[in-house]
XYZ file of N, CA and C in Angstrom:
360
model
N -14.669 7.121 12.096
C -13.294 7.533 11.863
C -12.537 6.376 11.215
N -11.969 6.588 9.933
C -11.295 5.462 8.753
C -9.936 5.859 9.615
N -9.188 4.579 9.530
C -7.624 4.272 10.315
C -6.886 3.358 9.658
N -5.780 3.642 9.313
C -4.967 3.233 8.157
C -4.000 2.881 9.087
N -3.580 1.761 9.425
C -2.080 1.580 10.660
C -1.291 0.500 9.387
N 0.007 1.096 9.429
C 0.677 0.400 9.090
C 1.564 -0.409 9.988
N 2.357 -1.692 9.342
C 3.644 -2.027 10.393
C 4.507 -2.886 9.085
N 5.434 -3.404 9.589
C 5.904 -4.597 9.047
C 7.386 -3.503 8.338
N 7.885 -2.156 8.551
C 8.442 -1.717 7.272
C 9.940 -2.122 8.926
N 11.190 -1.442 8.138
C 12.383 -1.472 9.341
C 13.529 -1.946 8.274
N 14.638 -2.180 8.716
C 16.068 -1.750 7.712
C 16.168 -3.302 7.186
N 16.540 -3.717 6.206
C 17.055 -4.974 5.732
C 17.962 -4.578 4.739
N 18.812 -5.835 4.615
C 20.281 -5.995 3.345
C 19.715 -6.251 2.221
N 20.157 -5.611 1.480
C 19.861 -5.921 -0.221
C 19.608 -7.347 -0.565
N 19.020 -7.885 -1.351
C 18.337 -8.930 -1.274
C 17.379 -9.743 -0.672
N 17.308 -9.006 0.070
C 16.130 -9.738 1.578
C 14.524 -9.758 1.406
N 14.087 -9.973 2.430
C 12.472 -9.796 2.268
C 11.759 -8.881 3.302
N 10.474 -8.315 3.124
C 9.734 -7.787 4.158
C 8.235 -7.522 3.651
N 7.314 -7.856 4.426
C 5.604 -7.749 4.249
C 5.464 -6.457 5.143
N 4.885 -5.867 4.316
C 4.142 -4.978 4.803
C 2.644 -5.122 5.263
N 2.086 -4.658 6.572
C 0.347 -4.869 6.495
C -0.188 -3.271 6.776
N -1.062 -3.513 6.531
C -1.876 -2.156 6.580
C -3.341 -2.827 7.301
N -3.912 -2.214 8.218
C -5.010 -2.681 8.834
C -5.495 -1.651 8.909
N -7.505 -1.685 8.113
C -7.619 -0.504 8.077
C -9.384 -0.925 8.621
N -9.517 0.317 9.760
C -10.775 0.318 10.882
C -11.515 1.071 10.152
N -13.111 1.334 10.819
C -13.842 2.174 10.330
C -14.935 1.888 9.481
N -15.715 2.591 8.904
C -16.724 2.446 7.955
C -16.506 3.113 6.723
N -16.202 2.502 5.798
C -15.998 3.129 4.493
C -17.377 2.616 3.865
N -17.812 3.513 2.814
C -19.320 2.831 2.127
C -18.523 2.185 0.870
N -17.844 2.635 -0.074
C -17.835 1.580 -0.843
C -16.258 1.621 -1.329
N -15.731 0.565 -0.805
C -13.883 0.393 -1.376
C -13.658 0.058 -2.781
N -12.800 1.031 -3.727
C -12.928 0.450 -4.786
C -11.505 -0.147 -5.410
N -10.533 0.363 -4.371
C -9.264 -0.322 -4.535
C -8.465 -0.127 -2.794
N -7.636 -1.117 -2.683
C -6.597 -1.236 -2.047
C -4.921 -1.113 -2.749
N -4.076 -0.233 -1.714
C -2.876 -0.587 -1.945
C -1.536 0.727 -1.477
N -0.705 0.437 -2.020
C 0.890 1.021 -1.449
C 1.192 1.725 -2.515
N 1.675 2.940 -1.814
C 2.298 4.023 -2.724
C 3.912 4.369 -1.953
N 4.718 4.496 -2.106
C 5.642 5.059 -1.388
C 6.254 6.348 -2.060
N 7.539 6.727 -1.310
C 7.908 8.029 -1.483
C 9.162 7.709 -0.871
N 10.535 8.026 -1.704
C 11.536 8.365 -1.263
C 12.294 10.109 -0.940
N 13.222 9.917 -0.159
C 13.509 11.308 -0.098
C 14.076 12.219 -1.124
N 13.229 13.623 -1.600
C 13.175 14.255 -2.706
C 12.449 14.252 -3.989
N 11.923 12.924 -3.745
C 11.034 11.765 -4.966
C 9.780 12.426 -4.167
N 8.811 12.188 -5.537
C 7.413 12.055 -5.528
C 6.861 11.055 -5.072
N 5.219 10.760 -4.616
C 4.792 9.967 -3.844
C 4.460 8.939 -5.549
N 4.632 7.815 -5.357
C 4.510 6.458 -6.360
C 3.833 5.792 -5.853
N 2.954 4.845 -7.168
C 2.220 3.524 -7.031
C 3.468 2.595 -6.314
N 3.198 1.488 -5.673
C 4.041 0.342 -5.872
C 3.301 -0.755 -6.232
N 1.838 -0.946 -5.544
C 1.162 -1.684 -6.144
C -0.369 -1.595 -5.563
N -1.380 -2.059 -6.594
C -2.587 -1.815 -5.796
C -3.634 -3.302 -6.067
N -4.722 -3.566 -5.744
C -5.506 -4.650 -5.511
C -6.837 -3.809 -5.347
N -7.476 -4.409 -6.727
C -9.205 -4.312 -6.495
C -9.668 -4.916 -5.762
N -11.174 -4.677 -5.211
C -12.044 -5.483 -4.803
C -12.749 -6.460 -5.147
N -11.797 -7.455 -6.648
C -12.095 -7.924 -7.413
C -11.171 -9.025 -7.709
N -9.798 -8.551 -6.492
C -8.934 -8.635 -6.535
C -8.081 -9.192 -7.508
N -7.529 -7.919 -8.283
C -7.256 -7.688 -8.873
C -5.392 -7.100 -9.036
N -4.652 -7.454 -9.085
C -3.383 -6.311 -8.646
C -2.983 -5.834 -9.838
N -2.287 -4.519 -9.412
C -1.765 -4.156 -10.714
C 0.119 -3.397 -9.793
N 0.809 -3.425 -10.718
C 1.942 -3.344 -9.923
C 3.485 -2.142 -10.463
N 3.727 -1.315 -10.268
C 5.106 -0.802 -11.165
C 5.681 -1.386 -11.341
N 6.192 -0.998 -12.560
C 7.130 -1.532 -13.308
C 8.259 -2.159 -12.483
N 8.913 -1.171 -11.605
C 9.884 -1.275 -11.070
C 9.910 -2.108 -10.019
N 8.760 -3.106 -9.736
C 8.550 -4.108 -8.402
C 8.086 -5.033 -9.179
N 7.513 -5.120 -10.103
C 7.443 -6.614 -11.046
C 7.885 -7.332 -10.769
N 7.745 -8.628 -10.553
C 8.240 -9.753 -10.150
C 8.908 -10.074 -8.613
N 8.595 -8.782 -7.809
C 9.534 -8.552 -6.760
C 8.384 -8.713 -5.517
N 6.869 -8.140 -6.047
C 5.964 -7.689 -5.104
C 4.959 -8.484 -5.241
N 4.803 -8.434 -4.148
C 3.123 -9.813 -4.107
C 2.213 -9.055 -2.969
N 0.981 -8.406 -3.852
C 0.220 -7.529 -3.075
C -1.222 -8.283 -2.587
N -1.610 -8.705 -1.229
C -3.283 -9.664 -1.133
C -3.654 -8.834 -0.067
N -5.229 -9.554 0.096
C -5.979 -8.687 1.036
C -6.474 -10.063 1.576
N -6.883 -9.378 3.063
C -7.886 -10.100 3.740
C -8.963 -9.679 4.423
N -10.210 -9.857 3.468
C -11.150 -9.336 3.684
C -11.655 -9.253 4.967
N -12.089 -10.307 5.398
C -12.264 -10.380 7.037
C -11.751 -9.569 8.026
N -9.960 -9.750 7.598
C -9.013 -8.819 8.610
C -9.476 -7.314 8.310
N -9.757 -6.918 7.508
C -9.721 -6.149 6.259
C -8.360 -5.178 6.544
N -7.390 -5.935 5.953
C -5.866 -5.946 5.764
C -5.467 -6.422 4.911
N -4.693 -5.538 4.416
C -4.156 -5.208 3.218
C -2.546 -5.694 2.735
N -1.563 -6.280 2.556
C 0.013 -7.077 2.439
C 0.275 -6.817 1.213
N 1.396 -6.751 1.784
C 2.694 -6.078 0.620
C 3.832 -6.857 0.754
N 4.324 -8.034 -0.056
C 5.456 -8.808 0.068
C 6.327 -8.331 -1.025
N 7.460 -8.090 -0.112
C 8.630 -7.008 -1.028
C 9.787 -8.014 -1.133
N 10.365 -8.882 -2.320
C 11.604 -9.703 -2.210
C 12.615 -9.064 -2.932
N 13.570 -9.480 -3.034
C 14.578 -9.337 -3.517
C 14.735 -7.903 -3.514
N 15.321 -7.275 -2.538
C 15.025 -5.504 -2.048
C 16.377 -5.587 -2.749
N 16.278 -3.680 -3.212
C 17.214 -2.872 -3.461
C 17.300 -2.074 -2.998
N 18.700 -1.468 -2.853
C 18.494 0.429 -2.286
C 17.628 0.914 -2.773
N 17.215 1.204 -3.954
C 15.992 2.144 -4.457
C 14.468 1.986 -3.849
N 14.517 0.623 -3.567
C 13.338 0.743 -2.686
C 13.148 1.489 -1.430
N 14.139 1.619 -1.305
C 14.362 2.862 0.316
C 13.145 4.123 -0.096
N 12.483 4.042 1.541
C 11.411 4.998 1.212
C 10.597 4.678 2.262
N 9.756 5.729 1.935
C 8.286 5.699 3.403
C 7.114 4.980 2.629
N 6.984 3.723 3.020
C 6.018 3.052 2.280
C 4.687 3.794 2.302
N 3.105 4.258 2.083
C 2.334 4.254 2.299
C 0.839 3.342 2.228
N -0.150 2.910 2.799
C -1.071 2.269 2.255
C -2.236 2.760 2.157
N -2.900 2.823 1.350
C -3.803 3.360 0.775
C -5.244 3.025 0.398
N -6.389 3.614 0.578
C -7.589 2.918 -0.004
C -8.445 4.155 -0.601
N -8.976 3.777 -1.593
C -9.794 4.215 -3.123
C -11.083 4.324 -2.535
N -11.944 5.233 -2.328
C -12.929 4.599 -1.815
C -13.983 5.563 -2.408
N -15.561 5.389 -2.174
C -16.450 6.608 -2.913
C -17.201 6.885 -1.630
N -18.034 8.099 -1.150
C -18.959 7.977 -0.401
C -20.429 7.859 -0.788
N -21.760 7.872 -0.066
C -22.849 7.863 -0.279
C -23.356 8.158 -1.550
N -22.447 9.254 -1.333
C -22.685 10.233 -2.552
C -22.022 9.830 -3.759
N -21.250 9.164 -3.994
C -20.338 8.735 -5.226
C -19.210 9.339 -5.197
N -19.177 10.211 -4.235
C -17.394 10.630 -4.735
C -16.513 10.072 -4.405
N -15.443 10.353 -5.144
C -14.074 9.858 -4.531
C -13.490 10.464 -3.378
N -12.695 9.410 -2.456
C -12.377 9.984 -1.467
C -11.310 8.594 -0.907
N -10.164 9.588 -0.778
C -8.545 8.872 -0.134
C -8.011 8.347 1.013
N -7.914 7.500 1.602
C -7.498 7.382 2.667
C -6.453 7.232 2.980
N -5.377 7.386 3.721
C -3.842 7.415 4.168
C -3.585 6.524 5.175
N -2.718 5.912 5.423
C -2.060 5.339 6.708
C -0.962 6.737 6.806
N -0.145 6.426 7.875
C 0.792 7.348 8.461
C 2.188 6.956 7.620
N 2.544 5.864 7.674
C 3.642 5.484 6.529
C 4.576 4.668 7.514
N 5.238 3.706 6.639
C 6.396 2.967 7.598
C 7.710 3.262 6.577
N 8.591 3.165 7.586
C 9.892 3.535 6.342
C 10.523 1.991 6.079
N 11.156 1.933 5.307
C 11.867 0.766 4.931
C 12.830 1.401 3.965
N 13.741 0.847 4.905
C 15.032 1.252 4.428
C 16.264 -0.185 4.135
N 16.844 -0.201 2.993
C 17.350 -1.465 2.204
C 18.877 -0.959 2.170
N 19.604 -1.900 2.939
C 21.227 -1.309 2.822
C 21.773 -2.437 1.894
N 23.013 -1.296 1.359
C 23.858 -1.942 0.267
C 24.823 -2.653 0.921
């Protein structure tokens, strides 16, 4: 059973900071990316940023320079450093992993989501 726990999300003032972790249990056969998608209310679910196993990040537009996404293999946990917050970042973070089975397919994994919410 794959387990996606998030923590780290909760209210901060515009400008501030917050890490997100994602700690994820289980046996996956082969990970081919890590990372965070969120979703605000009425909005579609979005990249915010993701990290190969190659590590690699790739990041939206709209968190450029803002987001610093690493892993730790060992932990095998996953961080999301969010600076200089805006309201728009308000949303249910999610974390996420890419993964294939035995078989080669693709296949998604979810955490439950943390909200983070950024006041003006």
């Amino acid at each position: 059973q794959v387990q996606l726990v998030e923590s780290g999300g909760g209210l901060v003032q515009a400008g501030g900071s917050l890490r997100l972790s994602c700690a994820v249990s289980g046996t996956i056969f082969s990970i081919n990316a890590m990372g965070w998608y969120r979703q605000a209310p009425g909005k579609q679910r979005e990249l915010v940023a993701t990290i190969t196993t190659a590590t690699v990040p790739t990041y939206a537009d709209s968190v450029k320079g803002r987001a610093s996404i690493s892993k730790d293999n060992i932990k095998n946990t996953v961080y999301l450093q969010m600076n200089s917050l805006k309201p728009d970042d308000t949303a249910i973070y999610y974390c996420n992993v890419k993964s294939r089975d035995s078989d080669w397919r693709e296949i998604d994994f979810w955490g439950q989501g943390t909200q983070v919410t950024v006041s003006s």
